[in-house]
PDB file of C-alpha atoms in Angstrom:
ATOM      1  CA  MET R   1     -14.578  23.304  -8.002  1.00  0.00           C
ATOM      2  CA  LEU R   2     -16.702  20.580  -6.856  1.00  0.00           C
ATOM      3  CA  THR R   3     -16.599  19.647  -3.138  1.00  0.00           C
ATOM      4  CA  THR R   4     -18.184  17.033  -1.444  1.00  0.00           C
ATOM      5  CA  ALA R   5     -19.113  17.468   2.106  1.00  0.00           C
ATOM      6  CA  ILE R   6     -17.780  15.337   4.361  1.00  0.00           C
ATOM      7  CA  PRO R   7     -20.296  13.714   6.992  1.00  0.00           C
ATOM      8  CA  ALA R   8     -20.157  14.088  10.630  1.00  0.00           C
ATOM      9  CA  GLY R   9     -18.017  11.293  12.154  1.00  0.00           C
ATOM     10  CA  ALA R  10     -16.947   9.988   8.860  1.00  0.00           C
ATOM     11  CA  ASP R  11     -13.435  12.435   9.907  1.00  0.00           C
ATOM     12  CA  ALA R  12     -13.123  10.211  12.656  1.00  0.00           C
ATOM     13  CA  ARG R  13     -13.301   7.743  10.881  1.00  0.00           C
ATOM     14  CA  LEU R  14     -11.166   8.164   8.042  1.00  0.00           C
ATOM     15  CA  GLU R  15      -8.608   8.562  10.363  1.00  0.00           C
ATOM     16  CA  ARG R  16      -9.237   5.136  12.007  1.00  0.00           C
ATOM     17  CA  ILE R  17      -8.453   3.947   8.259  1.00  0.00           C
ATOM     18  CA  ALA R  18      -5.634   6.128   7.624  1.00  0.00           C
ATOM     19  CA  ARG R  19      -3.987   4.924  10.782  1.00  0.00           C
ATOM     20  CA  LEU R  20      -4.797   1.202  10.753  1.00  0.00           C
ATOM     21  CA  ASN R  21      -3.395   1.363   6.973  1.00  0.00           C
ATOM     22  CA  ASP R  22       0.077   3.490   7.967  1.00  0.00           C
ATOM     23  CA  ARG R  23       0.320   0.254  10.349  1.00  0.00           C
ATOM     24  CA  THR R  24      -0.019  -1.718   7.596  1.00  0.00           C
ATOM     25  CA  ARG R  25       2.606   0.549   5.285  1.00  0.00           C
ATOM     26  CA  LEU R  26       4.583   0.585   8.884  1.00  0.00           C
ATOM     27  CA  GLY R  27       5.163  -2.869   8.581  1.00  0.00           C
ATOM     28  CA  LEU R  28       2.988  -3.372  12.188  1.00  0.00           C
ATOM     29  CA  ASP R  29      -0.187  -5.385  10.855  1.00  0.00           C
ATOM     30  CA  ARG R  30       0.792  -8.839  11.712  1.00  0.00           C
ATOM     31  CA  THR R  31      -2.813 -10.394   9.933  1.00  0.00           C
ATOM     32  CA  ALA R  32      -1.978  -7.808   6.688  1.00  0.00           C
ATOM     33  CA  ARG R  33      -0.736  -9.134   3.486  1.00  0.00           C
ATOM     34  CA  VAL R  34       2.037  -7.883   1.287  1.00  0.00           C
ATOM     35  CA  VAL R  35       2.472  -8.707  -2.407  1.00  0.00           C
ATOM     36  CA  ILE R  36       4.986  -7.126  -5.006  1.00  0.00           C
ATOM     37  CA  THR R  37       4.101  -7.961  -8.211  1.00  0.00           C
ATOM     38  CA  ARG R  38       6.408  -9.972 -10.413  1.00  0.00           C
ATOM     39  CA  ASN R  39       6.838  -7.502 -13.196  1.00  0.00           C
ATOM     40  CA  CYS R  40       8.434  -4.411 -10.477  1.00  0.00           C
ATOM     41  CA  LEU R  41      10.633  -7.245  -9.317  1.00  0.00           C
ATOM     42  CA  GLU R  42      11.703  -7.973 -12.049  1.00  0.00           C
ATOM     43  CA  ARG R  43      11.887  -4.533 -13.929  1.00  0.00           C
ATOM     44  CA  LEU R  44      13.753  -3.290 -10.933  1.00  0.00           C
ATOM     45  CA  ALA R  45      16.186  -5.430 -10.083  1.00  0.00           C
ATOM     46  CA  GLU R  46      17.650  -5.139 -13.971  1.00  0.00           C
ATOM     47  CA  ALA R  47      17.954  -1.253 -12.835  1.00  0.00           C
ATOM     48  CA  GLU R  48      21.514   0.159 -12.405  1.00  0.00           C
ATOM     49  CA  GLY R  49      22.289   0.437  -8.704  1.00  0.00           C
ATOM     50  CA  ALA R  50      20.101  -2.516  -8.451  1.00  0.00           C
ATOM     51  CA  PRO R  51      20.590  -4.975  -5.769  1.00  0.00           C
ATOM     52  CA  ASP R  52      22.055  -8.446  -6.314  1.00  0.00           C
ATOM     53  CA  GLU R  53      19.931 -10.552  -3.917  1.00  0.00           C
ATOM     54  CA  PRO R  54      16.054 -10.310  -4.307  1.00  0.00           C
ATOM     55  CA  ILE R  55      15.465 -10.436  -0.908  1.00  0.00           C
ATOM     56  CA  VAL R  56      17.550  -7.005  -0.737  1.00  0.00           C
ATOM     57  CA  LEU R  57      15.687  -5.295  -2.985  1.00  0.00           C
ATOM     58  CA  GLN R  58      12.198  -6.063  -1.750  1.00  0.00           C
ATOM     59  CA  ALA R  59      13.273  -4.901   2.241  1.00  0.00           C
ATOM     60  CA  ARG R  60      14.909  -1.371   0.029  1.00  0.00           C
ATOM     61  CA  LEU R  61      11.647  -1.065  -1.301  1.00  0.00           C
ATOM     62  CA  MET R  62       9.806  -1.480   1.645  1.00  0.00           C
ATOM     63  CA  ALA R  63      11.837   1.021   3.379  1.00  0.00           C
ATOM     64  CA  ALA R  64      11.204   3.310   0.711  1.00  0.00           C
ATOM     65  CA  PHE R  65       7.143   3.099   1.136  1.00  0.00           C
ATOM     66  CA  ARG R  66       7.354   4.015   5.129  1.00  0.00           C
ATOM     67  CA  HIS R  67       8.797   7.339   4.319  1.00  0.00           C
ATOM     68  CA  CYS R  68       6.341   8.004   1.330  1.00  0.00           C
ATOM     69  CA  THR R  69       4.092  11.320   1.905  1.00  0.00           C
ATOM     70  CA  PHE R  70       0.282  11.095   0.309  1.00  0.00           C
ATOM     71  CA  SER R  71      -1.281  13.401  -2.054  1.00  0.00           C
ATOM     72  CA  GLU R  72      -4.756  15.253  -0.144  1.00  0.00           C
ATOM     73  CA  ASP R  73      -6.720  12.470  -2.901  1.00  0.00           C
ATOM     74  CA  SER R  74      -5.382   9.861  -1.121  1.00  0.00           C
ATOM     75  CA  PRO R  75      -6.989  10.502   3.361  1.00  0.00           C
ATOM     76  CA  GLU R  76      -7.299   7.308   3.815  1.00  0.00           C
ATOM     77  CA  ARG R  77      -3.607   7.369   2.873  1.00  0.00           C
ATOM     78  CA  ASP R  78      -4.148   3.487   1.016  1.00  0.00           C
ATOM     79  CA  PHE R  79      -2.358   4.271  -2.019  1.00  0.00           C
ATOM     80  CA  ALA R  80       1.515   6.025  -2.985  1.00  0.00           C
ATOM     81  CA  ALA R  81       3.629   6.130  -5.828  1.00  0.00           C
ATOM     82  CA  ILE R  82       7.659   7.269  -5.351  1.00  0.00           C
ATOM     83  CA  GLU R  83      10.346   6.993  -7.653  1.00  0.00           C
ATOM     84  CA  PHE R  84      12.505   4.003  -6.729  1.00  0.00           C
ATOM     85  CA  LEU R  85      15.533   3.029  -8.485  1.00  0.00           C
ATOM     86  CA  GLY R  86      14.465   5.932 -11.217  1.00  0.00           C
ATOM     87  CA  ARG R  87      11.346   4.277 -11.987  1.00  0.00           C
ATOM     88  CA  LYS R  88       8.340   5.033 -10.553  1.00  0.00           C
ATOM     89  CA  VAL R  89       6.445   2.222  -7.910  1.00  0.00           C
ATOM     90  CA  TRP R  90       3.215   2.212  -6.832  1.00  0.00           C
ATOM     91  CA  MET R  91       0.896   0.828  -3.534  1.00  0.00           C
ATOM     92  CA  LYS R  92      -2.237  -0.067  -2.856  1.00  0.00           C
ATOM     93  CA  ILE R  93      -3.778  -1.293   0.098  1.00  0.00           C
ATOM     94  CA  ASP R  94      -7.266  -2.740  -0.412  1.00  0.00           C
ATOM     95  CA  TYR R  95     -10.125  -4.279   2.416  1.00  0.00           C
ATOM     96  CA  TYR R  96     -11.153  -7.639   2.246  1.00  0.00           C
ATOM     97  CA  ASP R  97     -12.616  -9.415   5.069  1.00  0.00           C
ATOM     98  CA  ALA R  98     -11.312 -12.095   7.362  1.00  0.00           C
ATOM     99  CA  ALA R  99     -11.615 -14.505   5.124  1.00  0.00           C
ATOM    100  CA  MET R 100      -9.897 -13.101   2.653  1.00  0.00           C
ATOM    101  CA  GLU R 101     -13.146 -13.945   0.394  1.00  0.00           C
ATOM    102  CA  PHE R 102     -14.707 -10.549   0.065  1.00  0.00           C
ATOM    103  CA  GLY R 103     -14.585  -7.351   0.393  1.00  0.00           C
ATOM    104  CA  SER R 104     -14.579  -6.028   4.028  1.00  0.00           C
ATOM    105  CA  GLU R 105     -17.636  -4.613   5.186  1.00  0.00           C
ATOM    106  CA  ASP R 106     -15.662  -2.392   7.464  1.00  0.00           C
ATOM    107  CA  PRO R 107     -12.394  -0.987   6.942  1.00  0.00           C
ATOM    108  CA  ALA R 108     -12.664   1.241   9.704  1.00  0.00           C
ATOM    109  CA  ASP R 109     -12.721  -2.023  12.180  1.00  0.00           C
ATOM    110  CA  ALA R 110      -9.320  -3.898  12.375  1.00  0.00           C
ATOM    111  CA  SER R 111     -11.013  -6.996  13.942  1.00  0.00           C
ATOM    112  CA  VAL R 112     -13.036  -7.567  10.668  1.00  0.00           C
ATOM    113  CA  THR R 113     -10.653  -6.269   8.397  1.00  0.00           C
ATOM    114  CA  THR R 114      -7.238  -8.183   6.369  1.00  0.00           C
ATOM    115  CA  ARG R 115      -5.649  -5.559   4.831  1.00  0.00           C
ATOM    116  CA  VAL R 116      -3.683  -6.461   1.398  1.00  0.00           C
ATOM    117  CA  MET R 117      -0.723  -3.625   0.581  1.00  0.00           C
ATOM    118  CA  THR R 118       0.447  -4.483  -3.023  1.00  0.00           C
ATOM    119  CA  ILE R 119       3.614  -3.022  -5.112  1.00  0.00           C
ATOM    120  CA  LEU R 120       3.388  -2.290  -8.428  1.00  0.00           C
ATOM    121  CA  LEU R 121       4.288  -1.167 -11.550  1.00  0.00           C
ATOM    122  CA  PRO R 122       1.931   1.285 -13.585  1.00  0.00           C
ATOM    123  CA  GLU R 123       2.090  -1.177 -16.543  1.00  0.00           C
ATOM    124  CA  ASP R 124       0.768  -3.730 -13.886  1.00  0.00           C
ATOM    125  CA  TYR R 125      -2.664  -2.444 -13.473  1.00  0.00           C
TER     126      TYR R 125
END
């Protein structure tokens, strides 16, 4: 098994990024953006037991990701996969600069980073 040494200070930085990602996932980061792919919404709306109103479907989907767990290979807590209405659904958080033109230079610094949480089906990737 190959292991990679984590430099001193990296653990604290990783935990800071993870906490900022948790804030995004929980809906507490007012600068973050949330995107749900059209295909994801359409497929979930067709599922048995899906609510009739799209906004209710979106709210339940967001609530499901508020309670998700993360695997060890996602220490930043930037990726999760859940089962929702019988479908596998993914959540990914990406980091952009404040103008959303380029990637963030420092995802651990909320003042220079805009987080985008995308909810999608695996086939949307």
